[in-house]
Coordinates of C-alpha atoms in Angstrom, one line a residue:
F1339 CA 26.5 -1.5 -3.8
E1340 CA 28.2 -1.6 -0.4
L1341 CA 27.3 2.0 0.1
I1342 CA 23.6 1.4 -0.6
A1343 CA 23.7 -1.6 1.8
L1344 CA 24.8 0.7 4.6
I1345 CA 21.7 2.9 4.3
P1346 CA 19.2 1.8 7.1
L1347 CA 16.1 1.0 4.9
N1348 CA 14.7 -1.5 7.3
E1349 CA 12.8 1.2 9.2
I1350 CA 11.1 2.3 5.9
F1351 CA 10.1 -1.3 5.2
R1352 CA 8.7 -1.6 8.7
A1353 CA 6.6 1.5 8.2
A1354 CA 5.3 0.1 4.9
R1355 CA 3.9 -2.9 6.8
F1356 CA 1.4 -0.5 8.3
V1357 CA -0.3 -0.4 4.8
R1358 CA -1.3 -4.1 5.4
I1359 CA -4.0 -2.9 7.9
F1360 CA -5.7 -1.0 5.0
R1361 CA -5.8 -4.3 3.0
L1362 CA -7.4 -6.0 6.0
I1363 CA -10.0 -3.3 6.4
R1364 CA -10.8 -3.6 2.7
L1365 CA -11.1 -7.4 3.0
L1366 CA -13.5 -7.0 5.9
G1367 CA -15.6 -4.7 3.9
I1368 CA -15.8 -7.1 1.0
A1369 CA -16.4 -10.1 3.3
S1370 CA -19.3 -8.3 5.1
R1371 CA -21.3 -8.5 1.8
F1372 CA -21.0 -12.3 1.8
F1373 CA -21.8 -12.8 5.5
K1374 CA -25.2 -11.1 5.3
P1375 CA -26.9 -13.9 3.4
V1376 CA -25.3 -16.4 5.8
Y1377 CA -26.6 -14.4 8.7
V1378 CA -30.1 -14.3 7.2
L1379 CA -30.0 -18.0 6.5
F1380 CA -29.1 -18.8 10.2
K1381 CA -32.0 -16.6 11.3
T1382 CA -34.5 -18.4 9.1
N1383 CA -36.7 -21.0 10.8
G1384 CA -34.9 -20.8 14.1
L1385 CA -31.8 -22.5 12.8
D1386 CA -29.6 -20.3 14.9
K1387 CA -31.3 -21.3 18.1
L1388 CA -31.2 -25.0 17.3
L1389 CA -27.4 -24.8 16.5
I1390 CA -26.8 -23.0 19.8
F1391 CA -28.9 -25.5 21.7
T1392 CA -27.0 -28.4 20.0
L1393 CA -23.6 -26.9 20.8
I1394 CA -24.6 -26.6 24.5
M1395 CA -25.9 -30.2 24.5
L1396 CA -22.6 -31.4 22.8
F1397 CA -20.7 -30.2 25.9
L1398 CA -23.3 -31.1 28.5
I1399 CA -24.2 -34.7 27.6
P1400 CA -20.7 -36.1 27.6
I1401 CA -20.4 -35.1 31.3
P1402 CA -22.7 -37.8 32.7
V1403 CA -21.6 -40.2 29.9
V1404 CA -18.0 -40.2 31.1
Y1405 CA -19.2 -41.3 34.6
I1406 CA -21.7 -44.0 33.5
E1407 CA -20.1 -45.5 30.4
P1408 CA -17.3 -48.0 31.0
D1409 CA -15.7 -47.4 27.5
I1410 CA -15.8 -43.6 27.6
N1411 CA -13.1 -42.6 30.2
T1412 CA -12.3 -39.0 29.4
F1413 CA -14.2 -35.8 28.6
G1414 CA -12.4 -35.6 25.2
N1415 CA -13.6 -39.1 24.3
G1416 CA -17.1 -38.1 25.4
I1417 CA -17.0 -35.0 23.2
W1418 CA -15.8 -37.2 20.3
W1419 CA -18.6 -39.7 20.9
A1420 CA -21.2 -36.9 21.1
I1421 CA -20.0 -35.3 17.8
V1422 CA -19.9 -38.6 16.0
T1423 CA -23.4 -39.5 17.4
T1424 CA -24.9 -36.1 16.5
T1425 CA -23.6 -36.1 13.0
T1426 CA -25.0 -39.6 12.6
V1427 CA -21.5 -40.9 11.5
G1428 CA -21.4 -43.5 14.2
Y1429 CA -17.8 -44.9 13.8
G1430 CA -18.5 -47.4 16.5
D1431 CA -15.2 -46.8 18.4
Y1432 CA -17.3 -45.7 21.4
T1433 CA -20.7 -47.0 22.0
P1434 CA -23.0 -46.6 25.0
V1435 CA -23.9 -49.9 26.8
T1436 CA -26.0 -48.5 29.7
G1437 CA -29.6 -47.6 29.5
L1438 CA -29.0 -43.9 30.4
G1439 CA -26.1 -43.7 27.9
R1440 CA -28.4 -45.0 25.1
I1441 CA -31.1 -42.5 26.0
L1442 CA -28.6 -39.7 25.8
A1443 CA -27.4 -41.1 22.5
V1444 CA -30.9 -41.0 21.2
V1445 CA -31.2 -37.3 22.2
L1446 CA -28.1 -36.5 20.3
M1447 CA -29.3 -38.5 17.3
L1448 CA -32.6 -36.6 17.2
L1449 CA -30.7 -33.3 17.5
G1450 CA -28.5 -34.2 14.5
I1451 CA -31.5 -35.2 12.4
G1452 CA -33.3 -32.0 13.5
I1453 CA -30.3 -29.9 12.4
I1454 CA -30.3 -31.5 9.0
G1455 CA -34.0 -31.0 8.5
T1456 CA -34.0 -27.5 9.8
F1457 CA -31.0 -26.5 7.7
T1458 CA -32.7 -27.9 4.6
S1459 CA -35.9 -26.1 5.5
A1460 CA -34.0 -22.8 6.1
V1461 CA -32.2 -23.0 2.8
S1462 CA -35.4 -23.6 0.8
T1463 CA -37.2 -20.8 2.7
Y1464 CA -34.3 -18.5 2.1
F1465 CA -34.5 -19.1 -1.7
R1466 CA -38.3 -19.0 -1.8
N1467 CA -38.3 -15.6 0.0
S1468 CA -35.6 -14.2 -2.2
R1469 CA -37.6 -14.8 -5.4
K1470 CA -39.3 -11.8 -7.1
L1471 CA -42.8 -10.9 -6.0
P1472 CA -45.7 -11.9 -8.3
H1473 CA -46.7 -9.2 -10.9
D1474 CA -49.7 -8.1 -8.9
Q1475 CA -47.7 -7.6 -5.8
Q1476 CA -45.0 -5.7 -7.7
V1477 CA -47.7 -3.3 -9.1
M1478 CA -49.1 -2.8 -5.6
E1479 CA -45.6 -2.1 -4.2
I1480 CA -45.0 0.5 -6.9
I1481 CA -48.4 2.1 -6.2
R1482 CA -47.6 2.2 -2.5
K1483 CA -44.3 3.9 -3.2
I1484 CA -45.9 6.5 -5.4
E1485 CA -48.6 7.2 -2.8
D1486 CA -45.8 7.6 -0.1
M1487 CA -44.3 10.4 -2.2
D1488 CA -45.0 13.9 -0.8
S1489 CA -45.4 15.5 -4.1
I1490 CA -44.9 14.7 -7.8
T1491 CA -43.9 17.3 -10.4
A1492 CA -45.7 17.6 -13.7
D1493 CA -42.5 16.3 -15.5
E1494 CA -42.5 13.2 -13.3
A1495 CA -46.2 12.6 -13.9
E1496 CA -45.7 13.0 -17.6
L1497 CA -42.8 10.6 -17.5
I1498 CA -44.9 8.0 -15.6
Q1499 CA -47.8 8.4 -18.2
L1500 CA -45.3 8.0 -21.1
H1501 CA -43.9 4.9 -19.6
M1502 CA -47.4 3.4 -19.0
K1503 CA -48.4 4.2 -22.7
R1504 CA -45.3 2.3 -23.9
K1505 CA -46.0 -0.6 -21.6
N1506 CA -49.6 -0.8 -22.9
R1507 CA -48.5 -0.6 -26.5
S1508 CA -45.9 -3.3 -26.1
S1509 CA -48.3 -5.6 -24.2
R1510 CA -50.9 -5.2 -27.0
E1511 CA -48.3 -6.0 -29.7
E1512 CA -47.2 -9.2 -27.9
G1513 CA -50.8 -10.4 -27.4
P1514 CA -51.9 -13.3 -25.3

């Protein structure tokens, strides 16, 4: 056992760590499939633009608030107050007492309510758009795809006719 312990295997184990990068690449490939719906959701109804605007406002509004509000002394406290106000939590540890501070608080409150409404709208629009097309639109889409084909062989035409005959037969058997 002591002889085996003398063999410098640590270099081999260090080289084996390189294999971890392949795991990371595979993980990124899997994760990209899950990020696409999130990306589409953020692009729906301008939610991405509203979130960016809100983030900018979360960092800009505390600047004047720090100077005009007696209770909010630091920029960190101003950021905390802005986040609490925007999310409509309102802990009450920092409250604006000046007129301008209250106006800025109302702006943040409206942004928070706007985010909730826009997010709800984006989610419902995303699911509404992801539903299947109505039957008539499905048929028109199939016809459009067939018309876009350059040519169709006799075997393909026969296959389409056979499929249509089966569909007609099954719909007559089911009845209204």
